Amino acid sequence: MPLATVNTMAEEILRLQGVSKHFPIRSFRRFGEVVHAMDDVSFSLGKAEVLALVGESGSGKTTTASVIAQLYPITSGLIRLADPQAPDGFRSVSGKLSRKALLGYRKRVQMIFQDPFGSLNPTHTIEHILSRPYVIHDKVVYRRGEERRKTALKEQLHQLLRSVGLEPPQQYLDKFPHELSGGQRQRVNIARTFSIEPEIVLADEPTSMLDVSIRMSIMNMMLAFQEQKQVSFLYITHDLAGARYMAQRIVVMYAGMIMEIGTSDEVVQRAVHPYTKLLRSAAPAPEEGLKRNRLITQGDIPSLIHPPAGCRFHPRCPYAMAECSRLIPPLKEVEGGHWIRCYL
Amino acid sequence: MFKDIGKLFLGNKKALFGLLLLTFFALVGIFAPFLAPYDPKNNRVETVTVLSEERDRSRTISREDLDESTEKRVYSQSVHTTYERITKKLPLKGKPSSEHLLGTTHSGQDIFSQLIWGTRVSLTVGLVTGLFTTLLSLCLALIAGYLGGLVDDIISLFTNVFLVIPSLPLMIVIAAYVSVRGVIPIILILGLTSWPWPTRVLRSQVVSLKNRDFIKVSKSLGEKPAYVVFREILPNMISLVMASFFSSTMAAIIGEATLEFIGLGNVSVVSWGTMLYWAQANGALLAGAWWWFLPPGICIALIGTSFALMNFAIDEISNPKLRKR
């Protein structure tokens, strides 16, 4: 797959090669049918790169992140993580891993979820929640004696809370999630994610459920972390402007397939794929007033149980041609590093 | 969490009343031997009084020197005791009086004493069965809900099958076939017929919790399954588990009374159910002996009320919207 090497970055850390995820439908009548959540998804993530995954609801963005986070196994394809000890520098992590290998993988790859309240267990205190990563991955600085260990852990937690701007830290440790605001909760989530210093962070719409007023500060905080710790970020969003602000490159997904990949500026300003154009025209632009060249399309995201034959976008595409309904267009390079899945 | 529940229980009027009722019955059950004026199984009161005791002179039977300074003697002495025994037969089918607050049964046992002793059996059977049912259904629910897939399908299938079998007839059929009469078979029968409903309710809660984001976070952090189940999922369903414990206990008390009323329990054990059985067998209803069949019925209703009230409170605790501020 030539696409796997498409990267503006020098060093790659994660590669997805033709990954598909089909969810079987657990129903007697529809036995054997599957939901095509992800089909033939290939991209690579560079070291310390921010890659945005853009698409509407049901396009397979979250599935992509969950699959990388090993929340469920993939149907076919390969997920490979950089490993200096492997012969070609990559190790497959998509097969069955031993518990130890999986734990090692989880330490390197962490996920931030969309719902800041839902991702904190309401029955635990912030202290308990934040100390778990240290306990699991043994990152507490061990000194002699349990008491010393506890103080060491507490000191780490204080530092962690300060680093996400929750000050004074001792005020937050004894609180329960419901006593915090949405922004504070998402800060706790981010703190938990960065506590074990992962190399890859999968952020699944981390700001979409927050107040507009605090979105910016959370985004900037994540960017600061990313820069400071040289973390690779997979930033999932449905907001093109946010994607452009955060990311160096953008991947556009539709109905489980990649439609366009390119640098942020290329994708946003010189979109080639009709679907990306549609996404762009859907974004409000107050300075242009109400009369704009809206791209007119009909229909909804197609059924993923019986995806349309050929290009997944052809039923809604204003430029659809005869062959679009027969063949799935291959990804082709428009310019250096700018790929689209379209016959245009 | 538990502190919260405790606080809310004491602050909530319904819960407090329910708790007081339960405490009252529990105390009555525990102190039954001191509270009951008569023996609940006996229809006569015997009083034995020692009038005099005469001792004969003691005679030496043998004597022996063990060593120079120690000797051993064996004596014999007989005692004549004169005592009187007053046997008072209690009235048969007596009406309430100052001596027998709730009258007596057809064979002369004191109904008030039976009521007090019956509390012990009914409450014990109820609580033990409630605990048994809740633990059984919680285990099944956690296994089915957390593992999902085929295991879930199999457990759910059995749950659903047992759910559509009406439990009262099933209980009666099983009880009729079990040859051992007593409290323990009743506990087992009640437990084995009442697990499906709580299992179903708890399972759906486990499934909904399992798909919450914090569980995904736990998994992606690398928590072990046991930690996820017992520390992440279980604490979030404590209120539902308690609610199902209360309703199972309530159902067990009523179920026990039902089985015994039909005569499928051990009729020689004194409980509210057997009291009703004897009352109905001796035509208390036709004779208008309300003091015989009404008190056990009221007690069962009161215990039910106390559990129902505590259940309401649990509802309010688990659903903050119902809480009055």
PDB file of N, CA and C in Angstrom, chain A residues 1-62:
ATOM      1  N   MET A   1       0.864  -1.204   0.000  1.00  0.00           N
ATOM      2  CA  MET A   1       0.000   0.000   0.000  1.00  0.00           C
ATOM      3  C   MET A   1       0.888   1.236   0.000  1.00  0.00           C
ATOM      4  N   PRO A   2       0.889   1.965  -1.048  1.00  0.00           N
ATOM      5  CA  PRO A   2       1.792   3.121  -1.103  1.00  0.00           C
ATOM      6  C   PRO A   2       1.402   4.182  -0.075  1.00  0.00           C
ATOM      7  N   LEU A   3       0.110   4.188   0.266  1.00  0.00           N
ATOM      8  CA  LEU A   3      -0.415   5.243   1.116  1.00  0.00           C
ATOM      9  C   LEU A   3       0.251   5.269   2.480  1.00  0.00           C
ATOM     10  N   ALA A   4       0.619   4.087   2.956  1.00  0.00           N
ATOM     11  CA  ALA A   4       1.158   4.001   4.303  1.00  0.00           C
ATOM     12  C   ALA A   4       2.382   4.879   4.460  1.00  0.00           C
ATOM     13  N   THR A   5       3.037   5.140   3.361  1.00  0.00           N
ATOM     14  CA  THR A   5       4.252   5.929   3.480  1.00  0.00           C
ATOM     15  C   THR A   5       3.991   7.415   3.286  1.00  0.00           C
ATOM     16  N   VAL A   6       2.710   7.740   2.991  1.00  0.00           N
ATOM     17  CA  VAL A   6       2.395   9.146   2.777  1.00  0.00           C
ATOM     18  C   VAL A   6       2.547   9.890   4.082  1.00  0.00           C
ATOM     19  N   ASN A   7       3.518  10.709   4.156  1.00  0.00           N
ATOM     20  CA  ASN A   7       3.749  11.391   5.408  1.00  0.00           C
ATOM     21  C   ASN A   7       4.706  12.528   5.166  1.00  0.00           C
ATOM     22  N   THR A   8       4.375  13.657   5.750  1.00  0.00           N
ATOM     23  CA  THR A   8       5.286  14.778   5.616  1.00  0.00           C
ATOM     24  C   THR A   8       6.347  14.729   6.709  1.00  0.00           C
ATOM     25  N   MET A   9       6.081  13.927   7.709  1.00  0.00           N
ATOM     26  CA  MET A   9       6.995  13.857   8.842  1.00  0.00           C
ATOM     27  C   MET A   9       8.136  12.903   8.522  1.00  0.00           C
ATOM     28  N   ALA A  10       9.218  13.111   9.184  1.00  0.00           N
ATOM     29  CA  ALA A  10      10.374  12.267   8.941  1.00  0.00           C
ATOM     30  C   ALA A  10      10.167  10.884   9.540  1.00  0.00           C
ATOM     31  N   GLU A  11       9.643  10.844  10.773  1.00  0.00           N
ATOM     32  CA  GLU A  11       9.609   9.578  11.485  1.00  0.00           C
ATOM     33  C   GLU A  11       8.160   9.181  11.740  1.00  0.00           C
ATOM     34  N   GLU A  12       7.819   7.941  11.486  1.00  0.00           N
ATOM     35  CA  GLU A  12       6.462   7.484  11.752  1.00  0.00           C
ATOM     36  C   GLU A  12       6.431   6.730  13.060  1.00  0.00           C
ATOM     37  N   ILE A  13       5.273   6.787  13.729  1.00  0.00           N
ATOM     38  CA  ILE A  13       5.180   6.036  14.982  1.00  0.00           C
ATOM     39  C   ILE A  13       4.080   4.986  14.901  1.00  0.00           C
ATOM     40  N   LEU A  14       3.041   5.266  14.101  1.00  0.00           N
ATOM     41  CA  LEU A  14       1.931   4.325  14.006  1.00  0.00           C
ATOM     42  C   LEU A  14       1.488   4.231  12.552  1.00  0.00           C
ATOM     43  N   ARG A  15       1.208   3.011  12.128  1.00  0.00           N
ATOM     44  CA  ARG A  15       0.744   2.804  10.759  1.00  0.00           C
ATOM     45  C   ARG A  15      -0.507   1.959  10.779  1.00  0.00           C
ATOM     46  N   LEU A  16      -1.544   2.420  10.064  1.00  0.00           N
ATOM     47  CA  LEU A  16      -2.715   1.579   9.847  1.00  0.00           C
ATOM     48  C   LEU A  16      -2.663   1.141   8.393  1.00  0.00           C
ATOM     49  N   GLN A  17      -2.747  -0.163   8.155  1.00  0.00           N
ATOM     50  CA  GLN A  17      -2.668  -0.650   6.783  1.00  0.00           C
ATOM     51  C   GLN A  17      -3.916  -1.442   6.442  1.00  0.00           C
ATOM     52  N   GLY A  18      -4.784  -0.830   5.662  1.00  0.00           N
ATOM     53  CA  GLY A  18      -5.998  -1.499   5.197  1.00  0.00           C
ATOM     54  C   GLY A  18      -6.865  -2.047   6.314  1.00  0.00           C
ATOM     55  N   VAL A  19      -7.038  -1.250   7.372  1.00  0.00           N
ATOM     56  CA  VAL A  19      -7.768  -1.751   8.532  1.00  0.00           C
ATOM     57  C   VAL A  19      -9.275  -1.690   8.286  1.00  0.00           C
ATOM     58  N   SER A  20      -9.954  -2.798   8.552  1.00  0.00           N
ATOM     59  CA  SER A  20     -11.418  -2.830   8.492  1.00  0.00           C
ATOM     60  C   SER A  20     -11.958  -3.283   9.829  1.00  0.00           C
ATOM     61  N   LYS A  21     -13.096  -2.733  10.195  1.00  0.00           N
ATOM     62  CA  LYS A  21     -13.777  -3.202  11.402  1.00  0.00           C
ATOM     63  C   LYS A  21     -15.242  -3.391  11.068  1.00  0.00           C
ATOM     64  N   HIS A  22     -15.688  -4.640  11.143  1.00  0.00           N
ATOM     65  CA  HIS A  22     -17.102  -4.933  10.895  1.00  0.00           C
ATOM     66  C   HIS A  22     -17.711  -5.430  12.186  1.00  0.00           C
ATOM     67  N   PHE A  23     -18.801  -4.820  12.590  1.00  0.00           N
ATOM     68  CA  PHE A  23     -19.491  -5.292  13.788  1.00  0.00           C
ATOM     69  C   PHE A  23     -20.604  -6.239  13.368  1.00  0.00           C
ATOM     70  N   PRO A  24     -20.575  -7.490  13.848  1.00  0.00           N
ATOM     71  CA  PRO A  24     -21.679  -8.392  13.506  1.00  0.00           C
ATOM     72  C   PRO A  24     -22.965  -7.909  14.179  1.00  0.00           C
ATOM     73  N   ILE A  25     -24.074  -8.093  13.490  1.00  0.00           N
ATOM     74  CA  ILE A  25     -25.358  -7.718  14.072  1.00  0.00           C
ATOM     75  C   ILE A  25     -25.863  -8.893  14.877  1.00  0.00           C
ATOM     76  N   ARG A  26     -26.099  -8.645  16.163  1.00  0.00           N
ATOM     77  CA  ARG A  26     -26.525  -9.736  17.020  1.00  0.00           C
ATOM     78  C   ARG A  26     -28.041  -9.847  16.987  1.00  0.00           C
ATOM     79  N   SER A  27     -28.541 -10.380  15.912  1.00  0.00           N
ATOM     80  CA  SER A  27     -29.976 -10.550  15.815  1.00  0.00           C
ATOM     81  C   SER A  27     -30.211 -11.799  14.995  1.00  0.00           C
ATOM     82  N   PHE A  28     -31.206 -12.559  15.380  1.00  0.00           N
ATOM     83  CA  PHE A  28     -31.412 -13.844  14.728  1.00  0.00           C
ATOM     84  C   PHE A  28     -31.801 -13.675  13.269  1.00  0.00           C
ATOM     85  N   ARG A  29     -32.672 -12.657  13.020  1.00  0.00           N
ATOM     86  CA  ARG A  29     -33.195 -12.476  11.684  1.00  0.00           C
ATOM     87  C   ARG A  29     -32.125 -11.998  10.716  1.00  0.00           C
ATOM     88  N   ARG A  30     -31.210 -11.185  11.258  1.00  0.00           N
ATOM     89  CA  ARG A  30     -30.210 -10.610  10.368  1.00  0.00           C
ATOM     90  C   ARG A  30     -28.873 -11.293  10.588  1.00  0.00           C
ATOM     91  N   PHE A  31     -28.926 -12.586  10.865  1.00  0.00           N
ATOM     92  CA  PHE A  31     -27.718 -13.331  11.160  1.00  0.00           C
ATOM     93  C   PHE A  31     -26.728 -13.232  10.001  1.00  0.00           C
ATOM     94  N   GLY A  32     -25.489 -12.975  10.318  1.00  0.00           N
ATOM     95  CA  GLY A  32     -24.468 -12.942   9.292  1.00  0.00           C
ATOM     96  C   GLY A  32     -24.236 -11.562   8.709  1.00  0.00           C
ATOM     97  N   GLU A  33     -25.131 -10.632   8.980  1.00  0.00           N
ATOM     98  CA  GLU A  33     -24.925  -9.299   8.438  1.00  0.00           C
ATOM     99  C   GLU A  33     -24.013  -8.500   9.365  1.00  0.00           C
ATOM    100  N   VAL A  34     -23.314  -7.545   8.799  1.00  0.00           N
ATOM    101  CA  VAL A  34     -22.378  -6.771   9.608  1.00  0.00           C
ATOM    102  C   VAL A  34     -22.530  -5.288   9.338  1.00  0.00           C
ATOM    103  N   VAL A  35     -22.112  -4.487  10.328  1.00  0.00           N
ATOM    104  CA  VAL A  35     -22.038  -3.044  10.138  1.00  0.00           C
ATOM    105  C   VAL A  35     -20.615  -2.722   9.698  1.00  0.00           C
ATOM    106  N   HIS A  36     -20.478  -2.093   8.549  1.00  0.00           N
ATOM    107  CA  HIS A  36     -19.142  -1.761   8.046  1.00  0.00           C
ATOM    108  C   HIS A  36     -18.695  -0.444   8.669  1.00  0.00           C
ATOM    109  N   ALA A  37     -18.167  -0.511   9.897  1.00  0.00           N
ATOM    110  CA  ALA A  37     -17.807   0.720  10.589  1.00  0.00           C
ATOM    111  C   ALA A  37     -16.534   1.326  10.006  1.00  0.00           C
ATOM    112  N   MET A  38     -15.621   0.477   9.560  1.00  0.00           N
ATOM    113  CA  MET A  38     -14.356   0.953   8.989  1.00  0.00           C
ATOM    114  C   MET A  38     -14.019   0.026   7.846  1.00  0.00           C
ATOM    115  N   ASP A  39     -13.663   0.602   6.689  1.00  0.00           N
ATOM    116  CA  ASP A  39     -13.269  -0.251   5.575  1.00  0.00           C
ATOM    117  C   ASP A  39     -11.994   0.282   4.956  1.00  0.00           C
ATOM    118  N   ASP A  40     -11.001  -0.570   4.881  1.00  0.00           N
ATOM    119  CA  ASP A  40      -9.760  -0.255   4.184  1.00  0.00           C
ATOM    120  C   ASP A  40      -9.194   1.106   4.601  1.00  0.00           C
ATOM    121  N   VAL A  41      -9.025   1.281   5.902  1.00  0.00           N
ATOM    122  CA  VAL A  41      -8.501   2.555   6.386  1.00  0.00           C
ATOM    123  C   VAL A  41      -6.989   2.445   6.537  1.00  0.00           C
ATOM    124  N   SER A  42      -6.274   3.312   5.835  1.00  0.00           N
ATOM    125  CA  SER A  42      -4.820   3.303   5.920  1.00  0.00           C
ATOM    126  C   SER A  42      -4.329   4.722   6.121  1.00  0.00           C
ATOM    127  N   PHE A  43      -3.549   4.937   7.136  1.00  0.00           N
ATOM    128  CA  PHE A  43      -2.836   6.215   7.257  1.00  0.00           C
ATOM    129  C   PHE A  43      -1.707   6.006   8.243  1.00  0.00           C
ATOM    130  N   SER A  44      -0.846   6.955   8.318  1.00  0.00           N
ATOM    131  CA  SER A  44       0.224   6.818   9.294  1.00  0.00           C
ATOM    132  C   SER A  44       0.305   8.085  10.126  1.00  0.00           C
ATOM    133  N   LEU A  45       0.820   7.907  11.319  1.00  0.00           N
ATOM    134  CA  LEU A  45       0.910   9.015  12.251  1.00  0.00           C
ATOM    135  C   LEU A  45       2.389   9.239  12.511  1.00  0.00           C
ATOM    136  N   GLY A  46       2.819  10.496  12.344  1.00  0.00           N
ATOM    137  CA  GLY A  46       4.239  10.791  12.543  1.00  0.00           C
ATOM    138  C   GLY A  46       4.558  11.048  13.997  1.00  0.00           C
ATOM    139  N   LYS A  47       5.820  11.002  14.312  1.00  0.00           N
ATOM    140  CA  LYS A  47       6.245  11.285  15.679  1.00  0.00           C
ATOM    141  C   LYS A  47       5.993  12.761  15.952  1.00  0.00           C
ATOM    142  N   ALA A  48       5.342  13.033  17.073  1.00  0.00           N
ATOM    143  CA  ALA A  48       5.028  14.400  17.502  1.00  0.00           C
ATOM    144  C   ALA A  48       4.163  15.144  16.493  1.00  0.00           C
ATOM    145  N   GLU A  49       3.406  14.389  15.712  1.00  0.00           N
ATOM    146  CA  GLU A  49       2.520  15.024  14.747  1.00  0.00           C
ATOM    147  C   GLU A  49       1.103  15.093  15.313  1.00  0.00           C
ATOM    148  N   VAL A  50       0.365  16.132  14.904  1.00  0.00           N
ATOM    149  CA  VAL A  50      -1.055  16.150  15.224  1.00  0.00           C
ATOM    150  C   VAL A  50      -1.804  15.866  13.936  1.00  0.00           C
ATOM    151  N   LEU A  51      -2.542  14.765  13.949  1.00  0.00           N
ATOM    152  CA  LEU A  51      -3.297  14.371  12.769  1.00  0.00           C
ATOM    153  C   LEU A  51      -4.770  14.471  13.130  1.00  0.00           C
ATOM    154  N   ALA A  52      -5.542  15.204  12.318  1.00  0.00           N
ATOM    155  CA  ALA A  52      -6.964  15.335  12.620  1.00  0.00           C
ATOM    156  C   ALA A  52      -7.756  14.349  11.781  1.00  0.00           C
ATOM    157  N   LEU A  53      -8.767  13.754  12.417  1.00  0.00           N
ATOM    158  CA  LEU A  53      -9.653  12.833  11.724  1.00  0.00           C
ATOM    159  C   LEU A  53     -11.009  13.520  11.686  1.00  0.00           C
ATOM    160  N   VAL A  54     -11.461  13.879  10.475  1.00  0.00           N
ATOM    161  CA  VAL A  54     -12.673  14.677  10.352  1.00  0.00           C
ATOM    162  C   VAL A  54     -13.740  13.874   9.627  1.00  0.00           C
ATOM    163  N   GLY A  55     -14.971  14.078  10.041  1.00  0.00           N
ATOM    164  CA  GLY A  55     -16.082  13.403   9.377  1.00  0.00           C
ATOM    165  C   GLY A  55     -17.333  13.607  10.200  1.00  0.00           C
ATOM    166  N   GLU A  56     -18.497  13.327   9.576  1.00  0.00           N
ATOM    167  CA  GLU A  56     -19.723  13.518  10.348  1.00  0.00           C
ATOM    168  C   GLU A  56     -19.980  12.305  11.233  1.00  0.00           C
ATOM    169  N   SER A  57     -21.061  12.361  12.038  1.00  0.00           N
ATOM    170  CA  SER A  57     -21.362  11.248  12.940  1.00  0.00           C
ATOM    171  C   SER A  57     -21.575   9.987  12.119  1.00  0.00           C
ATOM    172  N   GLY A  58     -21.064   8.879  12.610  1.00  0.00           N
ATOM    173  CA  GLY A  58     -21.253   7.612  11.917  1.00  0.00           C
ATOM    174  C   GLY A  58     -20.267   7.388  10.798  1.00  0.00           C
ATOM    175  N   SER A  59     -19.223   8.219  10.727  1.00  0.00           N
ATOM    176  CA  SER A  59     -18.275   8.038   9.638  1.00  0.00           C
ATOM    177  C   SER A  59     -17.147   7.092  10.017  1.00  0.00           C
ATOM    178  N   GLY A  60     -17.119   6.653  11.274  1.00  0.00           N
ATOM    179  CA  GLY A  60     -16.114   5.680  11.682  1.00  0.00           C
ATOM    180  C   GLY A  60     -14.913   6.296  12.388  1.00  0.00           C
ATOM    181  N   LYS A  61     -15.035   7.586  12.753  1.00  0.00           N
ATOM    182  CA  LYS A  61     -13.904   8.240  13.426  1.00  0.00           C
ATOM    183  C   LYS A  61     -13.632   7.599  14.782  1.00  0.00           C
ATOM    184  N   THR A  62     -14.708   7.494  15.588  1.00  0.00           N
ATOM    185  CA  THR A  62     -14.525   6.952  16.930  1.00  0.00           C
ATOM    186  C   THR A  62     -14.102   5.491  16.881  1.00  0.00           C
TER     187      THR A  62
END
